Coordinates of C-alpha atoms in Angstrom, one line a residue:
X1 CA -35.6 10.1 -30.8
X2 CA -38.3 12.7 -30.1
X3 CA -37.5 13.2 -26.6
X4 CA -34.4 14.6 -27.5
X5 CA -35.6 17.4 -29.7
X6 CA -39.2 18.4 -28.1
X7 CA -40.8 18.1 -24.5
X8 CA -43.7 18.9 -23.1
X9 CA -46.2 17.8 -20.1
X10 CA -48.0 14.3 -20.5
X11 CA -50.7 15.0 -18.6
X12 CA -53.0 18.1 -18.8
X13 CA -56.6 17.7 -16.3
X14 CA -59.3 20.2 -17.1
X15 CA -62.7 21.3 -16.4
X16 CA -65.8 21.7 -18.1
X17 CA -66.5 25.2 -19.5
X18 CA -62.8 25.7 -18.4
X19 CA -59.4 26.3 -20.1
X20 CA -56.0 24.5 -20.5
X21 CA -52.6 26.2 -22.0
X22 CA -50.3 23.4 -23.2
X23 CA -46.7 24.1 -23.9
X24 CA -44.1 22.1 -25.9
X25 CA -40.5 22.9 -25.8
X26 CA -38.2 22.3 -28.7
X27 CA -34.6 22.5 -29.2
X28 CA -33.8 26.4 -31.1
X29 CA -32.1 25.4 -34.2
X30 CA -33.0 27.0 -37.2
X31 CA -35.3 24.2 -38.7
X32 CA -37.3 24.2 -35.5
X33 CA -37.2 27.3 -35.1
X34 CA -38.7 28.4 -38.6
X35 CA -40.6 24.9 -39.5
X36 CA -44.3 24.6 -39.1
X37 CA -45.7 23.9 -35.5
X38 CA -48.7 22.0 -35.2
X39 CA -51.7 20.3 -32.0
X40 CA -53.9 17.8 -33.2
X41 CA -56.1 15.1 -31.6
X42 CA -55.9 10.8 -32.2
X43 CA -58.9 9.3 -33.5
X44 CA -60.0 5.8 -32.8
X45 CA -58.4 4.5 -35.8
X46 CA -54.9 6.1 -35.1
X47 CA -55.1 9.5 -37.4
X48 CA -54.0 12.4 -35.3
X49 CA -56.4 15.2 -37.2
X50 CA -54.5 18.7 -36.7
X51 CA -56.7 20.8 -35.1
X52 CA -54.4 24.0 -35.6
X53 CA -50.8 24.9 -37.0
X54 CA -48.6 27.7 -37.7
X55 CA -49.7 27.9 -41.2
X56 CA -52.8 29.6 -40.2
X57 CA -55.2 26.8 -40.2
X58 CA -57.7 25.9 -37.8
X59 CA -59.9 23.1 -37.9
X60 CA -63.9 24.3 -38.6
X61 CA -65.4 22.9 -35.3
X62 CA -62.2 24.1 -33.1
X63 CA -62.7 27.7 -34.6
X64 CA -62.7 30.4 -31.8
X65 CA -61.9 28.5 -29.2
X66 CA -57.7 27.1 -29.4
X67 CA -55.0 29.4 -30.5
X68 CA -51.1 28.8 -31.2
X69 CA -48.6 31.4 -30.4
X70 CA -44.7 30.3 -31.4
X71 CA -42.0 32.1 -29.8
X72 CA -39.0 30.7 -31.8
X73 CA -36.6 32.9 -29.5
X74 CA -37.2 31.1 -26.8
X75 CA -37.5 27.6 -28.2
X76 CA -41.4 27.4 -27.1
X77 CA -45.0 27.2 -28.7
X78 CA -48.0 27.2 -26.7
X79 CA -51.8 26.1 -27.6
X80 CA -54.4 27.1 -25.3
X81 CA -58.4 25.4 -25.6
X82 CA -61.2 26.9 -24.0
X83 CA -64.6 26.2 -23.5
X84 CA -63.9 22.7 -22.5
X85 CA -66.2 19.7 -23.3
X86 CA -65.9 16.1 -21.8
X87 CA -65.9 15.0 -25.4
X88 CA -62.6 17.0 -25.5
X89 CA -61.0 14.6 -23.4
X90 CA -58.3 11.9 -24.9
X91 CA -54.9 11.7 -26.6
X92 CA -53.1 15.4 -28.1
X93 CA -49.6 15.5 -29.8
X94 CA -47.4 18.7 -30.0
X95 CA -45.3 18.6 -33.5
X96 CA -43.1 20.2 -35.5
X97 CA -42.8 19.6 -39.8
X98 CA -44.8 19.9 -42.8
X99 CA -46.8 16.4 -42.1
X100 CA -48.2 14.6 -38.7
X101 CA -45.7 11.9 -39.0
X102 CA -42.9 14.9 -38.4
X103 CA -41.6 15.4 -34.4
X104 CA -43.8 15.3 -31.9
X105 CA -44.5 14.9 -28.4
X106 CA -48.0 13.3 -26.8
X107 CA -50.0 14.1 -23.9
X108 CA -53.8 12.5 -22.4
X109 CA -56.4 15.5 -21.6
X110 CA -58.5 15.2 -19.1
X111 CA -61.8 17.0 -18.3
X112 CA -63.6 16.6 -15.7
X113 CA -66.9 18.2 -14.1
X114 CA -64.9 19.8 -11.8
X115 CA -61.2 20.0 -11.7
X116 CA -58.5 21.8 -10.6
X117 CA -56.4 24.1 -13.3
X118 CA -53.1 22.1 -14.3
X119 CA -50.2 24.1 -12.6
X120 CA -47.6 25.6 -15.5
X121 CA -44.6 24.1 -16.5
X122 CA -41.3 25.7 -15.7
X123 CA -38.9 26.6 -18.2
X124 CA -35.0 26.6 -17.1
X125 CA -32.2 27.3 -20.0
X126 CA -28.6 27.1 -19.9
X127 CA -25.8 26.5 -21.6
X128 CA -23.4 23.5 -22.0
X129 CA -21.2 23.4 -19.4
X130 CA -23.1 25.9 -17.2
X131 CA -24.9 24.9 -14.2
X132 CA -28.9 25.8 -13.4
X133 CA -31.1 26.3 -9.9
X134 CA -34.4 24.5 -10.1
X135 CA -36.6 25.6 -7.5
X136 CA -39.0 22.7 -6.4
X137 CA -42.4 23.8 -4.5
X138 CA -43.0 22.5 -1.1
X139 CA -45.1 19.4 -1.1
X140 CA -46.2 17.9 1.8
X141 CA -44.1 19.1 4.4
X142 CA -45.5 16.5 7.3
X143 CA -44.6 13.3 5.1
X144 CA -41.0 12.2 5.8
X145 CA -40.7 11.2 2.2
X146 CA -37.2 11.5 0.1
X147 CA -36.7 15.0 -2.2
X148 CA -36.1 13.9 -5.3
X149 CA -35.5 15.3 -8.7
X150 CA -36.2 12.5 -12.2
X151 CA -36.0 12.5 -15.8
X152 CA -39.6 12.2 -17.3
X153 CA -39.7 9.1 -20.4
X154 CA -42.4 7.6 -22.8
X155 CA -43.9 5.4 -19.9
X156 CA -42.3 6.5 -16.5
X157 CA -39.9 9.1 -14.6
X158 CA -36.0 8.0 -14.6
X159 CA -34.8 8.9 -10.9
X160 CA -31.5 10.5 -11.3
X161 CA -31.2 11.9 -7.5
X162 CA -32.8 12.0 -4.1
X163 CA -32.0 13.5 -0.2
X164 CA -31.8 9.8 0.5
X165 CA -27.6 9.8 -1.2
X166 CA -29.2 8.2 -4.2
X167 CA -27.3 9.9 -7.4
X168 CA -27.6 8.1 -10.6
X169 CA -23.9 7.1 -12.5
X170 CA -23.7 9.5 -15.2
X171 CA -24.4 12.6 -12.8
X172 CA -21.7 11.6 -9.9
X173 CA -20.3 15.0 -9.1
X174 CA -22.5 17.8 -10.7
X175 CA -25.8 17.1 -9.1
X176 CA -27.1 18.7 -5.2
X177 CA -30.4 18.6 -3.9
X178 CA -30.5 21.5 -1.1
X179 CA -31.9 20.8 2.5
X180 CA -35.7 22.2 2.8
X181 CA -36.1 26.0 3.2
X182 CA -38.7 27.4 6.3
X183 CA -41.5 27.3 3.7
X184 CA -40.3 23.8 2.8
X185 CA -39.1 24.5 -0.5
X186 CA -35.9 23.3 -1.4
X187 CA -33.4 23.7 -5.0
X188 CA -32.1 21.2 -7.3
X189 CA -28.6 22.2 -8.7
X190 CA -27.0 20.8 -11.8
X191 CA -23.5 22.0 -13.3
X192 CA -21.4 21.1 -16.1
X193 CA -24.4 20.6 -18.1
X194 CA -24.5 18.5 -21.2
X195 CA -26.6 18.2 -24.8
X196 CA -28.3 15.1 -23.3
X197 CA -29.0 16.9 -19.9
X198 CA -31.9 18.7 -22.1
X199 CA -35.5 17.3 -21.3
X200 CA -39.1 17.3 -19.1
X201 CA -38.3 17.0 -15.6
X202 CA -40.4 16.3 -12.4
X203 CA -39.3 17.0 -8.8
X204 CA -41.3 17.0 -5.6
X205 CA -41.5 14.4 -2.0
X206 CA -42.4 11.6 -1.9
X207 CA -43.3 8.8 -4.6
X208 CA -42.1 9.3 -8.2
X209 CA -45.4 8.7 -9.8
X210 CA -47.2 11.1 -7.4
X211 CA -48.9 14.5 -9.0
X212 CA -49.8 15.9 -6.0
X213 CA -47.3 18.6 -4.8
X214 CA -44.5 18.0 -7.5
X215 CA -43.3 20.2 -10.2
X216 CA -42.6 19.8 -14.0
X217 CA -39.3 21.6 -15.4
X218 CA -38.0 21.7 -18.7
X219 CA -34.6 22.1 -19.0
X220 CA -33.0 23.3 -22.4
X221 CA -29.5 23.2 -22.8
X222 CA -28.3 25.8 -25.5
X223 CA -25.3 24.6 -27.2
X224 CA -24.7 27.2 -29.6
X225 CA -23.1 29.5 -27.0
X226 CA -21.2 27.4 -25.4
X227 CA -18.8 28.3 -21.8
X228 CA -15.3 27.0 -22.2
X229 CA -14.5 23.6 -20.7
X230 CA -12.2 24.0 -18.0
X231 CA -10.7 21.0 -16.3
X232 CA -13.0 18.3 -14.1
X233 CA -9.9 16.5 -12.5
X234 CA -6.5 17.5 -10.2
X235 CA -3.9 15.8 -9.2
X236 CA -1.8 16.1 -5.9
X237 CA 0.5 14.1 -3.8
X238 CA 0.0 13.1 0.0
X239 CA 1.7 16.0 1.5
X240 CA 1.9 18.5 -1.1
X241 CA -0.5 21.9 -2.6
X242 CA -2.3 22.5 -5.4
X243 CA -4.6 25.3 -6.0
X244 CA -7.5 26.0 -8.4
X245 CA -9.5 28.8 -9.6
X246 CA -13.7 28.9 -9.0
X247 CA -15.6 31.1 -11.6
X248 CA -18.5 32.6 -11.2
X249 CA -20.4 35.4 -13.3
X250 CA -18.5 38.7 -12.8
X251 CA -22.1 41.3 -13.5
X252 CA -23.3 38.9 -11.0
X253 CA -24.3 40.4 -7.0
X254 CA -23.6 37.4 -5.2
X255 CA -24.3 37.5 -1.3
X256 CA -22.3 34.6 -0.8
X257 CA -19.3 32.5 -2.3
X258 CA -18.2 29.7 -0.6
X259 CA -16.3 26.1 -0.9
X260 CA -18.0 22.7 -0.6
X261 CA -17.4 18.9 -0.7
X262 CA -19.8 16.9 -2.7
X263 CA -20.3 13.4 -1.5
X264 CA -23.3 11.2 -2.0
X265 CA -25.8 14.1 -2.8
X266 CA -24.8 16.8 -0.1
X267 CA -22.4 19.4 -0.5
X268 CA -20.6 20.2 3.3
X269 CA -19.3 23.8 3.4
X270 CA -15.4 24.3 4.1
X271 CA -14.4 28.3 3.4
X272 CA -16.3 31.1 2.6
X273 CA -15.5 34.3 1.3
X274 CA -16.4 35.7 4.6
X275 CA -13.7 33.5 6.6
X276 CA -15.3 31.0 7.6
X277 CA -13.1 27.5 7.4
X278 CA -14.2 24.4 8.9
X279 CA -12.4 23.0 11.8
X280 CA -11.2 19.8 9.9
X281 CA -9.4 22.1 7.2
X282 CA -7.9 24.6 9.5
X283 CA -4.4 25.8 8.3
X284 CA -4.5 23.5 5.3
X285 CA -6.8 25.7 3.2
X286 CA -7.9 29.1 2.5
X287 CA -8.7 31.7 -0.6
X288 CA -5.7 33.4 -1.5
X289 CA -6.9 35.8 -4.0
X290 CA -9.8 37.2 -5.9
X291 CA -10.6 39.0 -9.3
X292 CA -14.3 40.5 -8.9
X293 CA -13.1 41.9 -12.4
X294 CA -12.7 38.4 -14.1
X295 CA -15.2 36.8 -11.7
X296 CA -12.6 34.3 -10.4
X297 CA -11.2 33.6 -6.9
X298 CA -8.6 31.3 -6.1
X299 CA -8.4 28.0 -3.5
X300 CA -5.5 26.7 -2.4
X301 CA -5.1 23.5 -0.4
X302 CA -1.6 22.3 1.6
X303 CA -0.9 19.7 3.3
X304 CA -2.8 16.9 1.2
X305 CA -3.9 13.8 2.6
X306 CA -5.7 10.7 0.9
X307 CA -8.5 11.4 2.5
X308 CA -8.7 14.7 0.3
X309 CA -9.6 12.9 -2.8
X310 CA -13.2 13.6 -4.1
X311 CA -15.8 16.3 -5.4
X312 CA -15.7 19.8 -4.5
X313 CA -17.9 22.7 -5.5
X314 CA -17.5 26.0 -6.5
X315 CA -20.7 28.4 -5.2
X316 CA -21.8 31.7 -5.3
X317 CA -25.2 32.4 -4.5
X318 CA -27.6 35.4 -5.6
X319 CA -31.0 35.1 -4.1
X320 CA -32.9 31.9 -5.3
X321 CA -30.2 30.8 -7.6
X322 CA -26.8 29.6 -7.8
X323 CA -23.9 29.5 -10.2
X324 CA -21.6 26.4 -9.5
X325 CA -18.8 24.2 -10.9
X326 CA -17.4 21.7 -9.5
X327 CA -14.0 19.7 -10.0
X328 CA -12.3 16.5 -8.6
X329 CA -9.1 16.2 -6.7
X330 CA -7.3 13.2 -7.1
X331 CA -4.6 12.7 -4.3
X332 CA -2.0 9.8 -4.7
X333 CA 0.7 9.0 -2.3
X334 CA 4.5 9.6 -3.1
X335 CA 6.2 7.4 -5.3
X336 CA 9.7 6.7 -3.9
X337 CA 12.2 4.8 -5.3
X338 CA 14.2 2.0 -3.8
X339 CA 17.1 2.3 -5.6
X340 CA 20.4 4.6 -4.6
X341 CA 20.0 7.8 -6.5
X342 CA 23.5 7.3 -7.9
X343 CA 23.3 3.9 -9.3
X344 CA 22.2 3.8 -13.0
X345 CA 20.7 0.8 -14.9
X346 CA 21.6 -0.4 -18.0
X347 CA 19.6 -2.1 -20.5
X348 CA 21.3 -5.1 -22.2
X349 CA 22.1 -4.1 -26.1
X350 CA 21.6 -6.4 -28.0
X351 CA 25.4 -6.8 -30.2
X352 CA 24.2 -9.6 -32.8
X353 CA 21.4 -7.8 -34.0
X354 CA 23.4 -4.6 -34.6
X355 CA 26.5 -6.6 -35.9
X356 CA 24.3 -8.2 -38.7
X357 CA 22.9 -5.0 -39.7
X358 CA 26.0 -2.3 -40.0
X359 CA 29.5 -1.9 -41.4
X360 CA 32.4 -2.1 -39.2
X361 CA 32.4 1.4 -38.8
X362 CA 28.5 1.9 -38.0
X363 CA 29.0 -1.2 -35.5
X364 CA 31.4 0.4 -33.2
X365 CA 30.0 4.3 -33.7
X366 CA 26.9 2.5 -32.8
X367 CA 28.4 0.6 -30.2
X368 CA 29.8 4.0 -28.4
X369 CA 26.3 5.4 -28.3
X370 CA 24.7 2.1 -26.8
X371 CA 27.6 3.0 -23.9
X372 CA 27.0 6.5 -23.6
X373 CA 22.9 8.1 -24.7
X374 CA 21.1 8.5 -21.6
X375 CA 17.5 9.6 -21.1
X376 CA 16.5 11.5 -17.9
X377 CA 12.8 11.2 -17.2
X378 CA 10.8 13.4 -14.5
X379 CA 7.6 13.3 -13.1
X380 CA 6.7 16.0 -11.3
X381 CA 2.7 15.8 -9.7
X382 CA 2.0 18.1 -7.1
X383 CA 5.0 19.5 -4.6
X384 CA 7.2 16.3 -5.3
X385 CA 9.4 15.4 -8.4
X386 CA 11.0 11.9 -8.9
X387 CA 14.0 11.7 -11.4
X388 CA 15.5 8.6 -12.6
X389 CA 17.9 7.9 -15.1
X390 CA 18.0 4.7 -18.0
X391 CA 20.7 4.0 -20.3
X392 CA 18.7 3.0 -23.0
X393 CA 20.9 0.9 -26.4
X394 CA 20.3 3.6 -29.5
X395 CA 19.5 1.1 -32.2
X396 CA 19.3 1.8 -36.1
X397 CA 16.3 1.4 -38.2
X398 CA 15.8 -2.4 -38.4
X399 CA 17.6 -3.8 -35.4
X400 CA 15.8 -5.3 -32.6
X401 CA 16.1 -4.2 -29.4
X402 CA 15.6 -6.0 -25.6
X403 CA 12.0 -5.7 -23.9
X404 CA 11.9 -3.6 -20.9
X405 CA 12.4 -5.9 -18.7
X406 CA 15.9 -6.9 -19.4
X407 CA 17.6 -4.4 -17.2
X408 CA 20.5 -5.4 -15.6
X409 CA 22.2 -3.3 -12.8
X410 CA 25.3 -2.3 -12.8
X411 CA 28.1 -4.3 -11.1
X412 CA 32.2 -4.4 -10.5
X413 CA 31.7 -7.0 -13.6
X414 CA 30.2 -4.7 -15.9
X415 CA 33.5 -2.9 -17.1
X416 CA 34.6 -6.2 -18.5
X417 CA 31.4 -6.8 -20.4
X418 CA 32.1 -3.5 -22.5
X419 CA 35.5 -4.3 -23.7
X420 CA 33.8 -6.7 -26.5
X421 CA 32.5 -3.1 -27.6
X422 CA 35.3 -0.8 -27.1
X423 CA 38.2 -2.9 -28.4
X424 CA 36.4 -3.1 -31.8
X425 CA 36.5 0.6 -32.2
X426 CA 39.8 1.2 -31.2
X427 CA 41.5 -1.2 -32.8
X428 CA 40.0 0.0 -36.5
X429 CA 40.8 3.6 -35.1
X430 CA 44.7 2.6 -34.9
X431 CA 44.4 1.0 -38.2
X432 CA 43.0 4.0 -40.3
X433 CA 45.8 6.2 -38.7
X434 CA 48.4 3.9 -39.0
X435 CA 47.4 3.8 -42.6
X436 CA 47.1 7.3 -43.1
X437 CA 50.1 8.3 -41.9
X438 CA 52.3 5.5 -44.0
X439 CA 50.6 7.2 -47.4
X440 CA 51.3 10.9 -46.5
X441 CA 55.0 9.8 -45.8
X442 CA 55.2 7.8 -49.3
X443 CA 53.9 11.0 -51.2
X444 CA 56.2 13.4 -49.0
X445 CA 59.2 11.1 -50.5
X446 CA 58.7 11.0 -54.1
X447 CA 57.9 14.8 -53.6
X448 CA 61.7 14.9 -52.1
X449 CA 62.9 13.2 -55.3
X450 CA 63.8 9.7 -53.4
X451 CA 64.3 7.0 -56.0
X452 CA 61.9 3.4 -55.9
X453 CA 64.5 1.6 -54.5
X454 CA 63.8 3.7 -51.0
X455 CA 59.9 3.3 -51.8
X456 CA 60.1 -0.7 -52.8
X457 CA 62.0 -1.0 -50.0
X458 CA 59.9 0.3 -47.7
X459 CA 57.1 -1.4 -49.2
X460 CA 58.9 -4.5 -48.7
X461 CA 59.1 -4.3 -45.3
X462 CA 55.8 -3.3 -45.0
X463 CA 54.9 -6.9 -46.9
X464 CA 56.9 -8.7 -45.1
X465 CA 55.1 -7.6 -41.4
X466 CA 51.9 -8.6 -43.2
X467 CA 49.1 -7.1 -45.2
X468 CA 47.4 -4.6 -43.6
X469 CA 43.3 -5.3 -44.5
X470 CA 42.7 -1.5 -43.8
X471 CA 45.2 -0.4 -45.4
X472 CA 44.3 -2.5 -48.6
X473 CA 41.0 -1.3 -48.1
X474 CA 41.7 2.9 -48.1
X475 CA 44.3 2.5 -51.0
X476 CA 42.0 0.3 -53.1
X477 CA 38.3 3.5 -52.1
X478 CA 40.9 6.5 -52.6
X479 CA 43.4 5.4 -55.5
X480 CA 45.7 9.0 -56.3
X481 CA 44.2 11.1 -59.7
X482 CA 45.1 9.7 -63.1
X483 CA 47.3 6.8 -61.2
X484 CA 46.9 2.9 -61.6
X485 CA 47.8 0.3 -59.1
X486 CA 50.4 -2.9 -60.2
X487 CA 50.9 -5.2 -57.7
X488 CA 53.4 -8.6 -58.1
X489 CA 52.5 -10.9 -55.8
X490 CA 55.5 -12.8 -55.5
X491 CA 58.0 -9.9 -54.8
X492 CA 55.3 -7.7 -52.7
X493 CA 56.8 -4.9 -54.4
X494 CA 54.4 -2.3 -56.1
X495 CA 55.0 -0.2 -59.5
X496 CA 53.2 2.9 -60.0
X497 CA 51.8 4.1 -63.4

């Protein structure tokens, strides 16, 4: 859209034989800035005739009387008429590209026999995630109308914030209308700006569509030099501290820095840089150390409560303007557990699945680990850490496990419900030994020169206890070098070849 590249004023009044100096605003990107910048005038049939442009042209009968001057540093071109004529008056557009049809911005002229000049348009820049001071003119100081400060559109001005406690959604937190000053001026401050923040602006007393005593602002936001994001949100606990830095410019002569709460539009100060704490934070806050060097200064807050919880702004203030952040505490209350620190819950493992899925081995190594992995978790937020423990079933690729809500705690019956697991394992660890040891004592006798009667014999009694699966199973994976295996069933006895 157009209004989020150019701005300018919508309304210009003149008077005869007078002068008015337009000026449109356009974000400084290096089309805009090196494009062609152009003012021409709507005729009746809807053909905006340029009047005069960049490119050095000016239209014959304008000649001598309306200049352009582009400043492309500063994002800003300005045309000025003179000589005014009441056949001058009627509908202008601002643009920027090689055509009409390019970006542009319109405005009505006015002139009339005798008018007032048009006050100028204030220019405010800064940069994303800066803040700005708009200074808003007195008004009428006798009305007991509402300070406001609104967005200007295509057909009407957006109010984003008023003295009232009005502050529209997407500026909760980073926008503060200041009380009136003596003269009855009074600020508008903005932080944390953003790319969409850019834009014409209007603030004054009163009504919205008023002219009378309100001023127009651009704002440009400059995103090339952007200041680093720091964070918006902190957490704390009912009862705890937390702490967190304020910035402010450090080549800056600030005559004040001080702490404030946001809420609804006003901003209440609680410390100051001078000593100053407010009688509702005594004890529970203070600034604990500062770094002129760095431009930082630290806040620290003790003793949190719920009621804690909301916006709080950073301010140092140099004359007319201000630098500010702000940030938002979030303070929760502790979580405390219920259950005895030393009792552990166990999550049901789930044997089928990891029966149908591993060897016998695998199944009870598995098994051990369901028994014995535990994972610690800790939270820590603020001053106060919970730590609970889970012992959680550490299932192989392709198993299922239980959801997480199948917990079960643990009871006097829960030793006999992990015999099913252990039993398994052991008994196949007495088998592979028992195994093991019968083959190293067959090779250490036919190294002694024992005959086969000794070996069939043993052997023998070996068949006659029973076939041993395991054992069946290690002779038949690691058969001896060069040696085959001749069994007679009917005998039991064995022959080596």
């Amino acid at each position: 859209p157009v209004s989020g590249s150019l701005y300018g004023p919508r309304v210009l009044t003149g008077g005869v034989g007078g002068s008015v100096t337009h000026q449109c605003f356009y974000s400084i990107t290096p089309a805009n800035k090196y494009d062609r910048k152009y003012w021409c005038k709507i005729a009746g049939n809807g053909v905006c005739y340029t009047i005069i442009s960049s490119t050095d042209y000016t239209s014959r009968e304008y000649v001598g009387r309306v200049s352009l001057k582009d400043i492309p540093q500063n994002g800003t071109f300005t045309v000025t008429m003179t000589g005014l004529q009441s056949s001058d008056t009627g509908t202008y557009r601002c643009g920027i590209g090689p055509s009409r049809g390019g970006l542009y911005v319109s405005l009505n002229l006015t002139v009339l026999a005798d008018a007032s000049v048009s006050k100028p348009i204030q220019l405010i820049q800064g940069e994303l995630h800066g803040s700005v001071t708009v200074l808003c003119p007195p008004g009428d100081t006798q009305s007991g109308g509402k300070r406001f400060w609104c967005k200007v559109g295509r057909s009407s001005c957006t109010l984003i914030a008023d003295s009232g406690g009005y502050v529209g959604r997407n500026y909760h937190g980073r926008i503060f209308i200041t009380p009136r000053e003596s003269s009855g001026a009074f600020k508008v401050l903005m932080n944390d700006l953003q790319k969409e923040d850019s834009g014409l602006y209007r603030c004054g007393t009163g009504r919205l569509s008023g002219q009378d005593g309100t001023q127009e602002v651009i704002l440009q936001v400059n995103t090339a030099s952007a200041l680093p994001r720091r964070p918006k949100f902190l957490s704390g606990t009912v009862g705890g501290s937390l702490s967190f830095k304020c910035h402010h410019d450090p080549k800056g002569n600030y005559e004040k820095k001080y702490l404030c709460r946001w809420k609804e539009g006003s901003c209440s100060v609680l410390l100051d840089a001078d000593g100053f704490v407010h009688e509702s934070y005594k004890g529970r806050i203070q600034i604990t150390s500062s770094d002129p060097e760095h431009g930082t200064y630290t806040v620290v807050m003790s003793q949190l409560r719920e009621g804690d919880t909301g916006w709080y702004w950073c301010r140092a203030k140099s004359g007319h303007t201000e630098h500010t952040s702000s940030v938002k505490l979030l303070i929760q209350k502790k979580i405390c557990s219920s259950q005895d620190p030393e009792t552990t819950t166990l999550v049901k493992p789930t044997l089928l699945s990891l029966a149908a899925s591993s060897t016998p081995t695998q199944r009870s190594i598995t098994g051990l680990m369901d028994v014995m992995g535990t994972i610690t978790e800790s939270t820590t937020m603020g001053t106060a850490t919970e730590t609970s423990s889970t012992l959680l079933p550490t299932a192989t690729p392709g198993t299922s496990g239980t959801s997480p809500g199948e917990t079960y705690p643990e009871s006097s019956s829960s030793e006999s419900s992990l015999l099913p697991v252990v039993l398994p394992a052991l008994a196949l660890l007495i088998c592979i030994t028992t195994s093991v040891l019968t083959l190293i004592k067959i090779k250490l006798q036919k190294k002694m020169g024992e005959g086969r009667s000794t070996i069939g014999n043993l052997e023998a009694a070996t068949a006659q206890a029973g076939p041993d699966p395991v054992k069946e199973q290690m002779m038949e994976e690691n058969p001896g070098p060069g040696n085959v295996q001749e069994c007679k069933g009917d005998s039991g006895k064995c022959r080596w070849v």
